[in-house]
Structure formats: structure tokens, C-alpha cells
Backbone as a ProteinNet text record, in pm:
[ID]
protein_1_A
[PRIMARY]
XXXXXXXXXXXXXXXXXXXXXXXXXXXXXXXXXXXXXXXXXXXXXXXXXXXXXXXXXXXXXXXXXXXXXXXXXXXXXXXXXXXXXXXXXXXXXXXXXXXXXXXXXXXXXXX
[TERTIARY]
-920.4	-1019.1	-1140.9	-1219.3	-1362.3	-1516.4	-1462.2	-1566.2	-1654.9	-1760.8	-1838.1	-1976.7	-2052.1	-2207.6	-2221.1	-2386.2	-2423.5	-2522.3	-2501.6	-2557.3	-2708.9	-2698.5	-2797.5	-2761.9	-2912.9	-2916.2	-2934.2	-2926.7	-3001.9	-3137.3	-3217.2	-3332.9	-3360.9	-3293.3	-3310.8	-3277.4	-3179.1	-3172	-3264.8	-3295.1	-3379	-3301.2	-3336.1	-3302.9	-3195	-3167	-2982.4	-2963.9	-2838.3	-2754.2	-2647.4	-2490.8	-2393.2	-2322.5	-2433.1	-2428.8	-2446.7	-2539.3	-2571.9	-2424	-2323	-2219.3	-2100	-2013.2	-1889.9	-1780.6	-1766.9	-1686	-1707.7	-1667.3	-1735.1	-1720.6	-1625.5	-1613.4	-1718.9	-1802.7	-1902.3	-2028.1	-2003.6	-2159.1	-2147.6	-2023.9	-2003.7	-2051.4	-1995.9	-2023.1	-2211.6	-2223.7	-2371.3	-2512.1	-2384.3	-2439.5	-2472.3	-2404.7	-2474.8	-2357	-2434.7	-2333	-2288	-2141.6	-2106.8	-2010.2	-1968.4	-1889.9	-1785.9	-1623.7	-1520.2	-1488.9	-1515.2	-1496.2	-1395	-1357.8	-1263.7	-1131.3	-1183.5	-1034.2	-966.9	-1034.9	-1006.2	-947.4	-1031.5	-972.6	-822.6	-827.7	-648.9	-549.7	-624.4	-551.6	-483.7	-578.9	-554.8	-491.2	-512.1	-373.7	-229.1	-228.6	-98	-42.7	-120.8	-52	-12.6	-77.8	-22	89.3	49.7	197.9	329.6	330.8	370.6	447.1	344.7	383.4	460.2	416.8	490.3	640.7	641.1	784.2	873.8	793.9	925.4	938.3	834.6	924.7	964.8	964.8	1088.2	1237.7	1207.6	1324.9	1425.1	1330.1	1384.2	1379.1	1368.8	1416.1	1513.6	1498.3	1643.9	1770.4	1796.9	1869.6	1884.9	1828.9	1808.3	1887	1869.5	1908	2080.8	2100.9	2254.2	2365.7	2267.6	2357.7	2367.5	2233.5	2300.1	2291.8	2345.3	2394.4	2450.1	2381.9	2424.6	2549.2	2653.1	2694.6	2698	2659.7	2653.7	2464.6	2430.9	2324.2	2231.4	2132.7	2096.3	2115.3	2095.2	2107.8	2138.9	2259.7	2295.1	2255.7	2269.6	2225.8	2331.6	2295.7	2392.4	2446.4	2578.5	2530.2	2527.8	2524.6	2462.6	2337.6	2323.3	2205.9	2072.3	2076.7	2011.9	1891.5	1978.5	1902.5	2005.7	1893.4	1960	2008.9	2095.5	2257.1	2276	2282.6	2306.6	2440.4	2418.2	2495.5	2655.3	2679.5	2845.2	2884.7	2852.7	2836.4	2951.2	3019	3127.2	3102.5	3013.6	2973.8	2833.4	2754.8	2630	2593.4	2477.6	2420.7	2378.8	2289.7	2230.5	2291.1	2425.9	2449.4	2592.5	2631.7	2772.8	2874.7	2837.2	2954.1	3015.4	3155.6	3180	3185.2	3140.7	3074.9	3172.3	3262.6	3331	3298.4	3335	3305.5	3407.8	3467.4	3588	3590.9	3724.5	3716.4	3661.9	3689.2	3663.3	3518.6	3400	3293.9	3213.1	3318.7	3204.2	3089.6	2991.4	2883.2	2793.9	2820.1	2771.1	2666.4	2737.9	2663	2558.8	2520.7	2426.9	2278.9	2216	2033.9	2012.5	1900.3	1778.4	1687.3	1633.8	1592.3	1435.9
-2107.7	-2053.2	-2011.2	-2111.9	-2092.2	-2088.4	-1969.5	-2011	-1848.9	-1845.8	-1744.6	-1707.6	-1629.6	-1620.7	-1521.7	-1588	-1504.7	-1410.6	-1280.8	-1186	-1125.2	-1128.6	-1088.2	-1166.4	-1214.7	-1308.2	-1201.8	-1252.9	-1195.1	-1240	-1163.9	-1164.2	-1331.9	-1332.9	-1477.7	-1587	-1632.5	-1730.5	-1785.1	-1900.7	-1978.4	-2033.4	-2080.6	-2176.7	-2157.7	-1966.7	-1934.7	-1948.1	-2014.3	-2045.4	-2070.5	-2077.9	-2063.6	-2213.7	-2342.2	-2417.8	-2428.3	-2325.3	-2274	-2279.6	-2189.5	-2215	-2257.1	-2319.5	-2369.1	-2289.8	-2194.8	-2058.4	-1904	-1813.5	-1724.6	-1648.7	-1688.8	-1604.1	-1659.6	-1756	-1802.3	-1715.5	-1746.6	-1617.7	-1477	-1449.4	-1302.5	-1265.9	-1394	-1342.2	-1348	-1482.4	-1432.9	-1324.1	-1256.7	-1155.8	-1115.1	-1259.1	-1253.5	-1188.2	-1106.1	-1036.5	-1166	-1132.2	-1234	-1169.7	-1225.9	-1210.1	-1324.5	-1278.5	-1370.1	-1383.7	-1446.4	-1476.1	-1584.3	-1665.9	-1728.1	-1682.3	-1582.3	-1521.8	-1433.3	-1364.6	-1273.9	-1328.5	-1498.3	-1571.2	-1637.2	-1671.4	-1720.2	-1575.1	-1483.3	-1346.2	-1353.1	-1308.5	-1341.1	-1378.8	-1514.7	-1658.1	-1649.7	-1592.5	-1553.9	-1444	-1312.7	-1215.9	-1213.5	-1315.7	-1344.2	-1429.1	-1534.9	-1649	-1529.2	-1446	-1327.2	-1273.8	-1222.1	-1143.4	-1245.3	-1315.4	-1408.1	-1444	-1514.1	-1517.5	-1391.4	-1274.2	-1191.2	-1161.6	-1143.2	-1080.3	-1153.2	-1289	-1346.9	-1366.2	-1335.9	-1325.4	-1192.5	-1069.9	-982.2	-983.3	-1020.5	-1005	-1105.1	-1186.8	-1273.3	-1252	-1125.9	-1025.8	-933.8	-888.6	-774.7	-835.9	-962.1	-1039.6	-1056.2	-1109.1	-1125.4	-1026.1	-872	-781.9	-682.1	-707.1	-621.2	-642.7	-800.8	-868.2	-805.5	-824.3	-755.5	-890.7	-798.5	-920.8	-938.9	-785.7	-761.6	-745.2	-844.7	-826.4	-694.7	-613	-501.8	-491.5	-559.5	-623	-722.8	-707.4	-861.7	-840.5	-885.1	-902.7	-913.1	-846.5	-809.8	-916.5	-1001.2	-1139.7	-1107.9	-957.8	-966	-942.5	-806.2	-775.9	-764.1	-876.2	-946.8	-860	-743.3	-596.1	-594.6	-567.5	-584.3	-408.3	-420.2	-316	-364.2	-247.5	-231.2	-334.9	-378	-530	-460	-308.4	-317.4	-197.8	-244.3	-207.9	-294.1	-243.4	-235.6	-301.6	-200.9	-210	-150.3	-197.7	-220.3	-86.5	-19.5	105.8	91.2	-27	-15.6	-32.5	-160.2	-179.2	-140.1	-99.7	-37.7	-119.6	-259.6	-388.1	-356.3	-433.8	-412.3	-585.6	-554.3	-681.4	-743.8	-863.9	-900.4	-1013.4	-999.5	-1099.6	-1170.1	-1290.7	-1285.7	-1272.6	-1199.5	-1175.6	-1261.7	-1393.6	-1481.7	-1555.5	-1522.2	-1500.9	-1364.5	-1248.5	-1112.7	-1125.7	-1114.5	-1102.8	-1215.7	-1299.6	-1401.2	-1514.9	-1443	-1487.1	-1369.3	-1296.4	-1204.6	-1227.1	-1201	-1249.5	-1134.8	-1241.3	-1067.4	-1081.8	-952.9	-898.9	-905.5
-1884.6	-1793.4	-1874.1	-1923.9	-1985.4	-1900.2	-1765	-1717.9	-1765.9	-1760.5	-1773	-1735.4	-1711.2	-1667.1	-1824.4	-1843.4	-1939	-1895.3	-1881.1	-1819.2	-1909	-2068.5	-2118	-2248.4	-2299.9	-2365.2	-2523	-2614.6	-2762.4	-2793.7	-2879.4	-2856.2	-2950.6	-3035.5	-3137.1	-3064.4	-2951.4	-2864.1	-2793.7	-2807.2	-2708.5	-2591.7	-2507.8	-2394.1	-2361.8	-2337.8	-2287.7	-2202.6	-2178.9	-2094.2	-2109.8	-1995.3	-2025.3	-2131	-2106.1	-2201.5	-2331.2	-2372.9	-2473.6	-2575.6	-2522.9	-2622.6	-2562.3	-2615.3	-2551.5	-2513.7	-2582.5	-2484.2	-2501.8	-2448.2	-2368.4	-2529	-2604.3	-2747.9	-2843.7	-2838.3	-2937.6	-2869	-2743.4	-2672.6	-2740.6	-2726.4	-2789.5	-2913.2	-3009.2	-3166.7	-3186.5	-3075.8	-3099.1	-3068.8	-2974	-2945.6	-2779.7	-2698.3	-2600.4	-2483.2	-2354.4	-2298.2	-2156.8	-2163.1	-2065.9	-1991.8	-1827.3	-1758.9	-1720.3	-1751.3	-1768.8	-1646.7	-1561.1	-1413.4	-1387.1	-1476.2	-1527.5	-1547.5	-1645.7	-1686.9	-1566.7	-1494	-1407.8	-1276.1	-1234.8	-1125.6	-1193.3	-1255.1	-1370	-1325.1	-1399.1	-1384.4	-1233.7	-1156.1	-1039.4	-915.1	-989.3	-938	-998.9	-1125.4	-1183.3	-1099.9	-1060.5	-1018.2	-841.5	-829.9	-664.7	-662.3	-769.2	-740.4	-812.3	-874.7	-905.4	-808	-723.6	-594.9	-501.3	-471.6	-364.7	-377.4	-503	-569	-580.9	-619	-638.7	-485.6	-357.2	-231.4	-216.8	-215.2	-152.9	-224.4	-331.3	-380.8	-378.1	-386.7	-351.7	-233.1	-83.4	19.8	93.8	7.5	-53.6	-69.7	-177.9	-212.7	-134.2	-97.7	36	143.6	206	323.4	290.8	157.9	123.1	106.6	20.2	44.5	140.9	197.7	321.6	494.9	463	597.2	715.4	803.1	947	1000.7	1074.5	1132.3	1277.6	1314.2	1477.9	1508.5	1588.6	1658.9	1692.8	1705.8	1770	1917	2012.4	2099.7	2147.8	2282.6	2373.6	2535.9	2608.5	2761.1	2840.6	2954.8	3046.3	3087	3152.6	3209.8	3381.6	3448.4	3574.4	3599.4	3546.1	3604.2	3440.3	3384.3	3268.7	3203	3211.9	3126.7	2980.4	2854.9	2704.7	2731.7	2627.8	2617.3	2444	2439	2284.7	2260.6	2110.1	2057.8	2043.5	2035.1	2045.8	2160.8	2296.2	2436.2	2479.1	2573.1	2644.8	2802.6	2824.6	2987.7	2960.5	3073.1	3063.1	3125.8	3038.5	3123.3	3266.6	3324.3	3425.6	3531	3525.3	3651	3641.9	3563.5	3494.9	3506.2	3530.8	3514.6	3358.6	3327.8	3207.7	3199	3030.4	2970.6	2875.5	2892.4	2834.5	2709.5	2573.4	2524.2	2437.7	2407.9	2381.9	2215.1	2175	2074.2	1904.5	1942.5	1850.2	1809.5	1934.5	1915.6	1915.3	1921.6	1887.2	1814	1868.2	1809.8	1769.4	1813.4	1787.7	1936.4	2048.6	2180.6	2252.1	2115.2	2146.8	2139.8	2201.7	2192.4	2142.3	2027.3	1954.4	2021.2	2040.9	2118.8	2022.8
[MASK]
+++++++++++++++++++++++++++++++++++++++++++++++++++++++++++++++++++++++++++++++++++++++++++++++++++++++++++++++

């Protein structure tokens, strides 16, 4: 990342510009002041591809160890009002809600 602006030139330089020298450390020794706009967009791009990678990895980890296996919510099947995911019988219409044991939790809608 050699990109740079030369912000203030030295007084012995002619015809400055960021062509003037080939990287932002030869401007320096000669004296001239520069901004690493380069280095800082690199910086940058490292610390986001950074970020991205670790949440998903840590919520990755997060997702595996602490797996839900019961739903927050399932639905009534009369009167098609949601009832908490380990509900019996339904608050509203007070039917009781059967589900058979070998799919618990699994014919529940999220809500």
C-alpha cells in the first residue's frame, strides 16, 4: 500500500509531487510531509475482514454450545393464537394441545 499525498513539500525540491519519489519513505528522508492513505485503507481492510471472521465464528460457537432444542413459541391448532413452546393447553381458548412425543418440539413455529 504505497499510496500517499504529499502535503508539504521541502524548500530544495522542484516540481513536487507524489511522483517525485517512489515511496512515501524516500519523501520522508527528503524531507517532505506526507499522508499514508494507503497504509490506513490496507489497515482498514485487514481489521474488518478481522471483524467479520471472528463474529461469525464466534457466533458459530455460541450457536453449538448453547443450542436450544425447544422452540420459544408454537401455535394453537384451534384457535391459531402462539402459546409458549412447552405449553400444555393453550391460554386463550383453553383447548389442550397435544403433541406427540417423538416430535416434541420440533412442529413448533418461531415466532
Amino acid at each position: 500500500a504505497n499510496y500517499y499525498w504529499v502535503v508539504w513539500c521541502p524548500t530544495s525540491a522542484t516540481g513536487c509531487t507524489s511522483e517525485t519519489w517512489e515511496t512515501w519513505k524516500q519523501a520522508r528522508e527528503d524531507g517532505a510531509v506526507t499522508i499514508n492513505y494507503g497504509l490506513f485503507v490496507e489497515n482498514a481492510m485487514t481489521f474488518l475482514i478481522n471483524a467479520i471472521f471472528l463474529f461469525f465464528a464466534v457466533k458459530k460457537v455460541f450457536e453449538v454450545v448453547f443450542k436450544r432444542n425447544v422452540l420459544v413459541k408454537k401455535q394453537c391448532p384451534y384457535c391459531k393464537e402462539f402459546v409458549k413452546g412447552d405449553a400444555t393447553r393453550c391460554k386463550y381458548c383453553h383447548s389442550d394441545i397435544e403433541c406427540p412425543p417423538s416430535s416434541r418440539g420440533f412442529w413448533m413455529t418461531p415466532v
